[in-house]
Short mmCIF file of C-alpha atoms and ligand atoms in Angstrom, two decimals:
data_model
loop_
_atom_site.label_atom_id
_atom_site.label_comp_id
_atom_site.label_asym_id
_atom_site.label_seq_id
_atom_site.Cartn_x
_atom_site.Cartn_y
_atom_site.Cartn_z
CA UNK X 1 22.86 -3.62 -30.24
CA UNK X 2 24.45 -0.85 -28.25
CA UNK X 3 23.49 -1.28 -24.76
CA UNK X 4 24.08 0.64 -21.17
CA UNK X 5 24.36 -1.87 -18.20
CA UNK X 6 23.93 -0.30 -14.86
CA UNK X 7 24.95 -1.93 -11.85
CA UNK X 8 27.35 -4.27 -14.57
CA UNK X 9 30.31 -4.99 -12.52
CA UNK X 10 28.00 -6.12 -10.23
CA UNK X 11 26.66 -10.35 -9.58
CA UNK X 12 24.47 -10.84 -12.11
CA UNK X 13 25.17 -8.07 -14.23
CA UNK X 14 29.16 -9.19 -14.79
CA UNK X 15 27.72 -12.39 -15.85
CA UNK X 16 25.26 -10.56 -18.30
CA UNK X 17 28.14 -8.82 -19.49
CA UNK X 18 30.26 -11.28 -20.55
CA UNK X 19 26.93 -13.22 -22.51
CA UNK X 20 25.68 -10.28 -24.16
CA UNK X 21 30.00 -9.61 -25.40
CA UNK X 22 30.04 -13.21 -26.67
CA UNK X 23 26.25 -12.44 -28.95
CA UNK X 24 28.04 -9.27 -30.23
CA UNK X 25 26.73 -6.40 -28.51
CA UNK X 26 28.39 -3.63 -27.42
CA UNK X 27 28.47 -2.79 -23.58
CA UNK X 28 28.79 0.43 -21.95
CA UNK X 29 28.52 -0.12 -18.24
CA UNK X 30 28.02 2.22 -15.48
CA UNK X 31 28.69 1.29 -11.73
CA UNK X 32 29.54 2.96 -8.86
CA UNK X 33 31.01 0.51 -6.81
CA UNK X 34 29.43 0.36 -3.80
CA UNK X 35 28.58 -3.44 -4.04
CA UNK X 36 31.24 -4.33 -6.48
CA UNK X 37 35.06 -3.94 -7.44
CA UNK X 38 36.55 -3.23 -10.89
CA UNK X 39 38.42 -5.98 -10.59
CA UNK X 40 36.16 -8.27 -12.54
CA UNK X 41 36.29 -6.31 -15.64
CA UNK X 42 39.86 -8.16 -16.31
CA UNK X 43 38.18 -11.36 -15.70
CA UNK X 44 35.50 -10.54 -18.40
CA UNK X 45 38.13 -9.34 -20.90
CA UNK X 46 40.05 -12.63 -20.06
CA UNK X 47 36.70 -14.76 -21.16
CA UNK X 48 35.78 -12.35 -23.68
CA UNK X 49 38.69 -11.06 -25.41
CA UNK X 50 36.82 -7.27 -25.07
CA UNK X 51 37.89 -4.60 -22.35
CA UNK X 52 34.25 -3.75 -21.69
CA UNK X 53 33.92 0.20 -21.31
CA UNK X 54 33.15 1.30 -18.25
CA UNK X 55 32.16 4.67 -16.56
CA UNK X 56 32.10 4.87 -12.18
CA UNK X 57 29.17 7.11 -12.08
CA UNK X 58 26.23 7.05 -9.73
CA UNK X 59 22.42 6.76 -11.39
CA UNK X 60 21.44 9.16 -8.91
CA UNK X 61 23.50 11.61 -10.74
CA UNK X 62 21.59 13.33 -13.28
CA UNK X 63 24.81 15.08 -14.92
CA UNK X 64 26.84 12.18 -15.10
CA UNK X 65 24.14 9.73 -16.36
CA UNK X 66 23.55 12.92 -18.62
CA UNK X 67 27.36 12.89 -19.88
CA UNK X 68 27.53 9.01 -20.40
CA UNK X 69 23.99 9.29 -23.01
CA UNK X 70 25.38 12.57 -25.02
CA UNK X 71 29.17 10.37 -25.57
CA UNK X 72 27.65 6.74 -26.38
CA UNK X 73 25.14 5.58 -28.70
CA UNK X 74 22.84 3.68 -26.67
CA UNK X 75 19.99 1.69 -27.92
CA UNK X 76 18.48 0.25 -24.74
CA UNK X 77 19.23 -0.16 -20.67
CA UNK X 78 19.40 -3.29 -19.11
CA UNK X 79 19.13 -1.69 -15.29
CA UNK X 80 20.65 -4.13 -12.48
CA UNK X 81 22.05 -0.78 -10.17
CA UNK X 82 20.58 -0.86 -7.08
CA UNK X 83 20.65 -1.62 -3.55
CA UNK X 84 19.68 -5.83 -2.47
CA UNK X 85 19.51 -6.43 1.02
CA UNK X 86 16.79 -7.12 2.67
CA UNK X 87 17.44 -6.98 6.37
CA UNK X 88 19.94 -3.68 5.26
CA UNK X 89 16.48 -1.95 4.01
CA UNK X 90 14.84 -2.36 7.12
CA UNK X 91 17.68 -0.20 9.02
CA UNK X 92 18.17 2.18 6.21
CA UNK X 93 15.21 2.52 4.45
CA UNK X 94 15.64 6.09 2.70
CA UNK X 95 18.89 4.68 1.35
CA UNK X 96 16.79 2.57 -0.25
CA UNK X 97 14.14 4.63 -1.63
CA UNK X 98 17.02 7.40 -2.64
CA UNK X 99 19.12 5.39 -4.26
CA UNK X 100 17.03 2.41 -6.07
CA UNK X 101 13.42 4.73 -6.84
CA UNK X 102 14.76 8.10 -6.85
CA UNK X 103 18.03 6.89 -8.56
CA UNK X 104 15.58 4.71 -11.28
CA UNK X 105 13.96 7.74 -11.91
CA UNK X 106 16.78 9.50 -12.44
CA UNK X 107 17.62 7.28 -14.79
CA UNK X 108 13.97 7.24 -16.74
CA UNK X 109 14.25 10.66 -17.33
CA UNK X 110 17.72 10.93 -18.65
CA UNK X 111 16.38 8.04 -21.17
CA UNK X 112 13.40 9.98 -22.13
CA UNK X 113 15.43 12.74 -22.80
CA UNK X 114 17.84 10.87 -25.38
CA UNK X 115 14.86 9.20 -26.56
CA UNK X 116 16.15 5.48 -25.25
CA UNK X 117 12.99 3.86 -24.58
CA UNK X 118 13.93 0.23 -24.39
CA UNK X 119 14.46 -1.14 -20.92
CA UNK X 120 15.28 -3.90 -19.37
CA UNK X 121 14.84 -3.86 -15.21
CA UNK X 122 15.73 -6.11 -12.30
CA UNK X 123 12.73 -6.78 -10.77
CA UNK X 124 12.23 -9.83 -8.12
CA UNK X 125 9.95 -12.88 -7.23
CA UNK X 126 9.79 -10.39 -4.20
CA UNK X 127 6.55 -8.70 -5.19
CA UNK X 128 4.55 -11.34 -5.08
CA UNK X 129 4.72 -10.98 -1.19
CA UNK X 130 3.26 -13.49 1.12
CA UNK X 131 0.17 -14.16 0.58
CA UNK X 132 0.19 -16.13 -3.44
CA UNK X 133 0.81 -19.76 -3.49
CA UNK X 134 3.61 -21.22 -5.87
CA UNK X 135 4.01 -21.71 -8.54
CA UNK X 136 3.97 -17.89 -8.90
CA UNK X 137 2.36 -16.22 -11.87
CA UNK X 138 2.66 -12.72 -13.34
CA UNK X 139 -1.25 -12.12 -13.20
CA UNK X 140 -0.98 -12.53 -9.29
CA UNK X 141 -1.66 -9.52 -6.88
CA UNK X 142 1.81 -7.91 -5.88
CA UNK X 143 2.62 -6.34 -2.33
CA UNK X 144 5.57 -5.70 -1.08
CA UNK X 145 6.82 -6.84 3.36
CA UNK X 146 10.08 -4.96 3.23
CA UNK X 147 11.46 -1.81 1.89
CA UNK X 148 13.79 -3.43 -0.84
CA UNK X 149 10.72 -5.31 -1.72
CA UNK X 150 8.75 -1.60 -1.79
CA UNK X 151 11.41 -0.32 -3.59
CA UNK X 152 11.13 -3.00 -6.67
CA UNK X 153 7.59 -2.94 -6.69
CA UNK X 154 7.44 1.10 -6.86
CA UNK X 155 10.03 0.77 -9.74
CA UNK X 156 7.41 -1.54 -11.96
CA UNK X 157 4.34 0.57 -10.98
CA UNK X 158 6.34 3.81 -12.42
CA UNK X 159 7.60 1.99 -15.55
CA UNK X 160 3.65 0.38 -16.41
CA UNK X 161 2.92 4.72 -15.44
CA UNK X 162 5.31 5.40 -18.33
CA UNK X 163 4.72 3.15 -20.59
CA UNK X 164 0.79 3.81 -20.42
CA UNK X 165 1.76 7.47 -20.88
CA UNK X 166 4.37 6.63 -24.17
CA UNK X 167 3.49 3.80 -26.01
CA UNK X 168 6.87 4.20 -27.81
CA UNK X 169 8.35 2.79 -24.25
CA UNK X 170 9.14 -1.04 -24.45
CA UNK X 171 10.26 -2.72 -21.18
CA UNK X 172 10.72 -6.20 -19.36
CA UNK X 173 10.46 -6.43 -15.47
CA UNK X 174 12.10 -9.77 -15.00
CA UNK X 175 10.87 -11.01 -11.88
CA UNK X 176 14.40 -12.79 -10.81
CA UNK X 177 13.50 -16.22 -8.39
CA UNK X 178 16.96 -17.30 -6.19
CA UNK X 179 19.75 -16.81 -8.54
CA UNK X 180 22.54 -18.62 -7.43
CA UNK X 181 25.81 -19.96 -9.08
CA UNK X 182 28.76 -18.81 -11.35
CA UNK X 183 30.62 -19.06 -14.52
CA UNK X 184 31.50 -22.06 -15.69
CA UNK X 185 35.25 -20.93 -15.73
CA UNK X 186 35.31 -20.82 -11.99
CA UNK X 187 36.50 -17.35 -12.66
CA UNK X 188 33.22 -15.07 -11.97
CA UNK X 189 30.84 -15.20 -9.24
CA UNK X 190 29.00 -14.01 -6.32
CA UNK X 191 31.61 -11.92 -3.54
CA UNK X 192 29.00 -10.61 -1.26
CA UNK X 193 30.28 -7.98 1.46
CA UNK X 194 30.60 -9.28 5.11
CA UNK X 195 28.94 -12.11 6.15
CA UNK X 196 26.29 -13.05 3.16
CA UNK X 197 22.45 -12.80 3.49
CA UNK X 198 21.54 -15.42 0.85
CA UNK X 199 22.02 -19.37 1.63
CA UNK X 200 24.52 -20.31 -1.20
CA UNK X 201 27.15 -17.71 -0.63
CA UNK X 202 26.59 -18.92 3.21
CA UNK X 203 27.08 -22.29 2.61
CA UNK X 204 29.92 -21.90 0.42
CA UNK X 205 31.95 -20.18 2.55
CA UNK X 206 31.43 -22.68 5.01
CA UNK X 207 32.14 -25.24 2.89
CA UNK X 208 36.02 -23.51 2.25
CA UNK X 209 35.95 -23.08 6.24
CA UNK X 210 35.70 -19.13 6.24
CA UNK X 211 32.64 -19.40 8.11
CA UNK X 212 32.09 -21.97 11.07
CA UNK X 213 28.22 -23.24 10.34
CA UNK X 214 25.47 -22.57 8.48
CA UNK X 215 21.96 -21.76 10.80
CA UNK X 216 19.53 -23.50 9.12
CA UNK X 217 16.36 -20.67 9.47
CA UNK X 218 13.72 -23.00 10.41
CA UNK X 219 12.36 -26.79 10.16
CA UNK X 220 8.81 -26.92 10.94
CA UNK X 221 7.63 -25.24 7.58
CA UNK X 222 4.65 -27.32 5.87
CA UNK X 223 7.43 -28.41 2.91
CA UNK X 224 8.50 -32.24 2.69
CA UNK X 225 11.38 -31.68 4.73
CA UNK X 226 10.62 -29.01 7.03
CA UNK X 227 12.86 -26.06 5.52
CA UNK X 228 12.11 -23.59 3.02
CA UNK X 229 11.75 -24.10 -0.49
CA UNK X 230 13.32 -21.73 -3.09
CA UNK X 231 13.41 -21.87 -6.93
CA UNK X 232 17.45 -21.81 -7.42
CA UNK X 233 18.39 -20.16 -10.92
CA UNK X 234 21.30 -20.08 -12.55
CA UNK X 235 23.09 -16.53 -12.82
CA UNK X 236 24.15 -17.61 -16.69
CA UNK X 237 20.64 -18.95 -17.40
CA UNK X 238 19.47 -15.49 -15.70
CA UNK X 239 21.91 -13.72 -17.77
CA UNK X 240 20.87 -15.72 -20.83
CA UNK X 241 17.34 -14.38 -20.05
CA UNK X 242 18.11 -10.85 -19.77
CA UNK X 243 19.73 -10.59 -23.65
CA UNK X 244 16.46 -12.81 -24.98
CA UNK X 245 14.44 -9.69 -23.35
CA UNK X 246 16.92 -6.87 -24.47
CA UNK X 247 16.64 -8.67 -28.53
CA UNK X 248 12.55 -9.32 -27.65
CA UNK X 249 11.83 -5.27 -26.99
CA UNK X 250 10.94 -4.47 -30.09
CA UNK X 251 8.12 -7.18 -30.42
CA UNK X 252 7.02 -6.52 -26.87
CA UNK X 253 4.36 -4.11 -26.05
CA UNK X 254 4.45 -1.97 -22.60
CA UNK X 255 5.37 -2.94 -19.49
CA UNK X 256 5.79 -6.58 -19.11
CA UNK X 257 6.72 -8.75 -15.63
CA UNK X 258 8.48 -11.52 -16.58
CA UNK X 259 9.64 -14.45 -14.17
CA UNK X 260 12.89 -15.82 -14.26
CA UNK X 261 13.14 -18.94 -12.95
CA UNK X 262 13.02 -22.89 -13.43
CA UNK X 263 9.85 -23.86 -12.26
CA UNK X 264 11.22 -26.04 -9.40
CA UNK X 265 11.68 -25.56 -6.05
CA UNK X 266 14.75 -27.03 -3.95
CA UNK X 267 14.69 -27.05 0.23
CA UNK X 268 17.89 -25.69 2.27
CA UNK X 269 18.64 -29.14 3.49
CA UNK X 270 18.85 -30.59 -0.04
CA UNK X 271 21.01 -27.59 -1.06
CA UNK X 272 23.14 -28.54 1.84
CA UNK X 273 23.37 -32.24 1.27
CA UNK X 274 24.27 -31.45 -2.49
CA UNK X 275 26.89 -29.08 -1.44
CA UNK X 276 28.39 -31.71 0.80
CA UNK X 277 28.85 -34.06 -2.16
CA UNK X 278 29.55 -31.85 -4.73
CA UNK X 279 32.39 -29.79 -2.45
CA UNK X 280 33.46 -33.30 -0.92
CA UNK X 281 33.36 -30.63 2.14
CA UNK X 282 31.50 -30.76 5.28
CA UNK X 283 28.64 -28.16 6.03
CA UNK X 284 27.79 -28.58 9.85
CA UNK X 285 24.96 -26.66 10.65
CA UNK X 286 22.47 -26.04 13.26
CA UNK X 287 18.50 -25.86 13.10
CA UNK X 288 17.56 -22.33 14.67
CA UNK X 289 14.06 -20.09 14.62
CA UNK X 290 12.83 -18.85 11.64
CA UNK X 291 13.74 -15.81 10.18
CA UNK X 292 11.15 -12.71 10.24
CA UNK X 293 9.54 -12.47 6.90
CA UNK X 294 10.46 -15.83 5.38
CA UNK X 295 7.69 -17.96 3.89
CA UNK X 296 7.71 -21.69 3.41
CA UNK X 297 7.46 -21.61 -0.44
CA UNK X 298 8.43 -19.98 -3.29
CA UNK X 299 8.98 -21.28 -6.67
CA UNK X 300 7.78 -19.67 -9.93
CA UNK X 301 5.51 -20.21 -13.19
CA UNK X 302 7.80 -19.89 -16.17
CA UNK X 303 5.13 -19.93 -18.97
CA UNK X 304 5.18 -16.67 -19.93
CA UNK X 305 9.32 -16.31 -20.04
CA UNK X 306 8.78 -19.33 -22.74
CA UNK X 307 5.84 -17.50 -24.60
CA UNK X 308 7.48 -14.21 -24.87
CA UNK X 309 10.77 -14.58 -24.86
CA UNK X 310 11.07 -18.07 -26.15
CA UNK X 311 13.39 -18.51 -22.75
CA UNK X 312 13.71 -21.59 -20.34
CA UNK X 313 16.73 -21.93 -17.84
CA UNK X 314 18.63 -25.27 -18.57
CA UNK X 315 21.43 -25.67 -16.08
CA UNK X 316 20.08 -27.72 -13.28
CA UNK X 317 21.10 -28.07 -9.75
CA UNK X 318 23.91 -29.51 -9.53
CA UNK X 319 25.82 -27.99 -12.26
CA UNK X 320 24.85 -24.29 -10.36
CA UNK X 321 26.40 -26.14 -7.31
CA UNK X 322 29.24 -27.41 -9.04
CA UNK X 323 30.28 -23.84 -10.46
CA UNK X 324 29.56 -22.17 -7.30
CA UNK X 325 31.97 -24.42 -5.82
CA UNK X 326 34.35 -24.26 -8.36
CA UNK X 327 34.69 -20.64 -8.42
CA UNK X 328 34.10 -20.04 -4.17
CA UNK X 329 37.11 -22.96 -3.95
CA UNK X 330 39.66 -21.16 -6.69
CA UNK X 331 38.65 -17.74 -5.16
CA UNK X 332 38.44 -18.02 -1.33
CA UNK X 333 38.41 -14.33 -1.30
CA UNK X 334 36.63 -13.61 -3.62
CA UNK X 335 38.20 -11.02 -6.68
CA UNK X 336 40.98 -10.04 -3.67
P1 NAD D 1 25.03 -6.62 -6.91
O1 NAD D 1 25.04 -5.82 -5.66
O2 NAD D 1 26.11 -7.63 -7.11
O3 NAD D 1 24.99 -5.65 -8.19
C1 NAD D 1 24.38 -4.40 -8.16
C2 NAD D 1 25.39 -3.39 -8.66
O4 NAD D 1 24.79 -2.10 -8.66
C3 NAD D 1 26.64 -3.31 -7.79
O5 NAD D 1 27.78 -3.47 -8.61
C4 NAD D 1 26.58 -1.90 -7.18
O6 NAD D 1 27.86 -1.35 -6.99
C5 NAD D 1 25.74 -1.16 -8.21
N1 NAD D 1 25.00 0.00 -7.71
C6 NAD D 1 24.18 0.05 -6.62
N2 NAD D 1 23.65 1.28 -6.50
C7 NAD D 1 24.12 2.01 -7.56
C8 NAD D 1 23.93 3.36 -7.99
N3 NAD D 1 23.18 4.21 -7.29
N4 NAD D 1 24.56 3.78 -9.09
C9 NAD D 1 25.36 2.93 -9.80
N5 NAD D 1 25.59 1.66 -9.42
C10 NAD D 1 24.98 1.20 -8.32
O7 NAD D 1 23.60 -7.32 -7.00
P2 NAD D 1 23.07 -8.44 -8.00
O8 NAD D 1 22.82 -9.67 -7.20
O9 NAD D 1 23.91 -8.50 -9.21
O10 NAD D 1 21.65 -7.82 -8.33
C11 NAD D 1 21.41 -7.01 -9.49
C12 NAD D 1 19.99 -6.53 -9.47
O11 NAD D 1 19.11 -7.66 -9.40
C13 NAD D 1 19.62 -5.65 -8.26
O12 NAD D 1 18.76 -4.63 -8.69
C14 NAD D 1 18.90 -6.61 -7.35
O13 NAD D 1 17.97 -5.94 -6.51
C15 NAD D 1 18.19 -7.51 -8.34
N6 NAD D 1 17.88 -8.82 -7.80
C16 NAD D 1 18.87 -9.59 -7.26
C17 NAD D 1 18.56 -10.82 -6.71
C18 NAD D 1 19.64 -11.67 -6.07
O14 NAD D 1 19.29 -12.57 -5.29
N7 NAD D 1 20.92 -11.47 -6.35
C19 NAD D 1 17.24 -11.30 -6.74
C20 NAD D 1 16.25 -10.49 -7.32
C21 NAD D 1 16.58 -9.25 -7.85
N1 UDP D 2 18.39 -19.62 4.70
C1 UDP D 2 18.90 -20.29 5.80
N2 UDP D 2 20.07 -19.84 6.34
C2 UDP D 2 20.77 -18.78 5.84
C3 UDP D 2 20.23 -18.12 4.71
C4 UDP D 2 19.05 -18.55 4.17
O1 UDP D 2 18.31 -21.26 6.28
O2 UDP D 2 21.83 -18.42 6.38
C5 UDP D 2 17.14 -20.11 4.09
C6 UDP D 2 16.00 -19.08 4.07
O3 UDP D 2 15.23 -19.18 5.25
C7 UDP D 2 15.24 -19.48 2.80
C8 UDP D 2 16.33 -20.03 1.87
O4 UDP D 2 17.42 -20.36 2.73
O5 UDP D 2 14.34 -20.55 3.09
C9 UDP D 2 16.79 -19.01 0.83
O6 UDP D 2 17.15 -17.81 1.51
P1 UDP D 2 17.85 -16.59 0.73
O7 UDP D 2 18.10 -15.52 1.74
O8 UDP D 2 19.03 -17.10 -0.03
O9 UDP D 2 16.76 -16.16 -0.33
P2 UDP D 2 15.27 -15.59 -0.13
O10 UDP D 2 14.86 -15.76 1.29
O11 UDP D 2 15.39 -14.17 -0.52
O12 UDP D 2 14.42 -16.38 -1.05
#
């Protein structure tokens, strides 16, 4: 299949990239850089053997998405672009809405109007807010506590809108739980800007002593331990699921959420004492207040990824530990 990647030099979407080369497709991807370098698109030729072609454009720009639909043959989208951070959204909120709705619809319409109707978007165990209990089903209410998280869920309300209004519209909202990890090569993986947000890229930079100590964001959480619980997925699992979604399209009808994730749910003190023994490393860190907005537990149902896509993630914990590790200690600095 022919396929336009946006956001594809990005985290998980390099890592898409270089599964949906190795099943044969053909990748067009647009990116305009803002969270990401060209740099890795070297790295996927080295793993690949393909050059992947690649167009700095903005989805926000009608023209240029325009220009990149009228010179490739594109059969379907898998849509990553967009902005991710959570506490960022809450300072900058219109950035958010401009660039990740307005730039999504953008994006729609441009499809409609080459008559590309097969989508794949990231979506995120986000919308299930705070008030569902894991393990997290599709059928659950959504709601949304931040504008990132309003952002997402406005994006799957207008795609079930379109695809109610054009049945010949076939799309996947996968519902991405904590994806964490990196290629097994130790040659791709996660290079967040600044100080990271998430807990792995935190703890593995303290682990290869660019940062001093990890804050540990709360103990007194009703989990067996005291700290949150997350469902950790692996980004090449995650990638795996979004090319079992792009091939499932045809068979799927609508708009369908879709979680991503393994089911299981890990606490930040057993990521940290797994890190420890994995990186041989020490992580010192320091038990402070929790942080605004966090909840105790989150950790998904992956029935219906199984059902529909015939999709499970394999890798477990410590092999996503192992490769972040591998690739954080080979690349201190990230793709610099
Ligand atoms: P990322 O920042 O590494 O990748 C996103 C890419 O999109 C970047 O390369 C960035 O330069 C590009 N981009 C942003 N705005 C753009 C625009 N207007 N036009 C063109 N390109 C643009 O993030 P990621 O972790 O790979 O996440 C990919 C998608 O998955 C995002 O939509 C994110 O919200 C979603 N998601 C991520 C997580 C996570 O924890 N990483 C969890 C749930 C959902
Ligand atoms: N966390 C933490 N310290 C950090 C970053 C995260 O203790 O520096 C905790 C956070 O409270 C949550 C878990 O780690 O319980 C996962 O957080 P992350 O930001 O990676 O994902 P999300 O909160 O979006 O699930």
């Amino acid at each position: 299949m022919s396929l336009l990647v946006t956001g594809g030099t990005g985290y998980i979407g390099s890592h898409t990239v270089v599964e949906l080369i190795e099943k044969g497709h053909e990748v067009v991807i647009v990116d305009n850089l803002s969270n990401s370098s060209t740099r890795v698109l070297s790295r996927i030729e080295a793993l690949t053997g393909v050059f992947p072609t690649f167009i700095q454009a903005d989805i926000c720009d009608a023209k240029a998405m325009s220009d990149v639909f009228s010179q490739h043959d594109i059969e379907a989208v898998i849509h990553f672009a967009g902005l991710k951070a959570v506490g960022e959204s809450n300072e900058i909120p219109l950035s958010y809405y401009q660039n990740n709705v307005s730039g999504s619809i953008t994006l729609f319409e441009i499809m409609a109007k080459f008559n590309v109707k097969k989508l794949v978007f990231s979506s995120s165990a986000t919308v299930y807010g705070e008030n569902n209990i894991s393990p997290l089903d599709e059928s659950m209410a959504t709601s949304a506590t931040n504008p990132y998280g309003q952002t997402k869920l406005m994006i799957e309300n207008i795609l079930m809108d379109l695809a109610k209004s054009d049945t010949k519209w076939s799309i996947a909202c996968l519902r991405y739980f904590n994806p964490i990890g990196a290629h097994a090569s130790g040659t791709m993986g996660e290079n967040p800007n600044g100080i990271p947000n998430n807990l792995l890229p935190y703890v593995a930079q303290v682990a290869v002593g660019r940062l001093a100590q990890l804050n540990v964001f709360g103990d007194d959480y009703d989990t067996p331990d005291g700290t949150g619980v997350r469902d950790y997925i692996h980004v090449v699992d995650l990638a795996l699921g979004h090319i079992k979604a792009v091939e499932a399209l045809n068979d799927l009808q609508g708009c369908q959420p879709i979680n991503l994730g393994t089911g299981n749910g890990t606490s930040v003190l057993e990521i940290v004492k797994s890190f420890k023994a994995i990186s041989g490393k020490d992580i010192p860190y320091a038990i402070v207040p929790r942080r605004v907005g966090d909840i105790a537990t989150v950790f998904a149902n992956a029935d219906k990824a199984l059902t529909l896509l015939n999709w499970k993630a394999v890798r477990d914990l410590n092999t996503m530990i192992e490769d972040t590790w591998r690739w954080q200690s080979q690349n201190p600095n990230g793709f610099e």
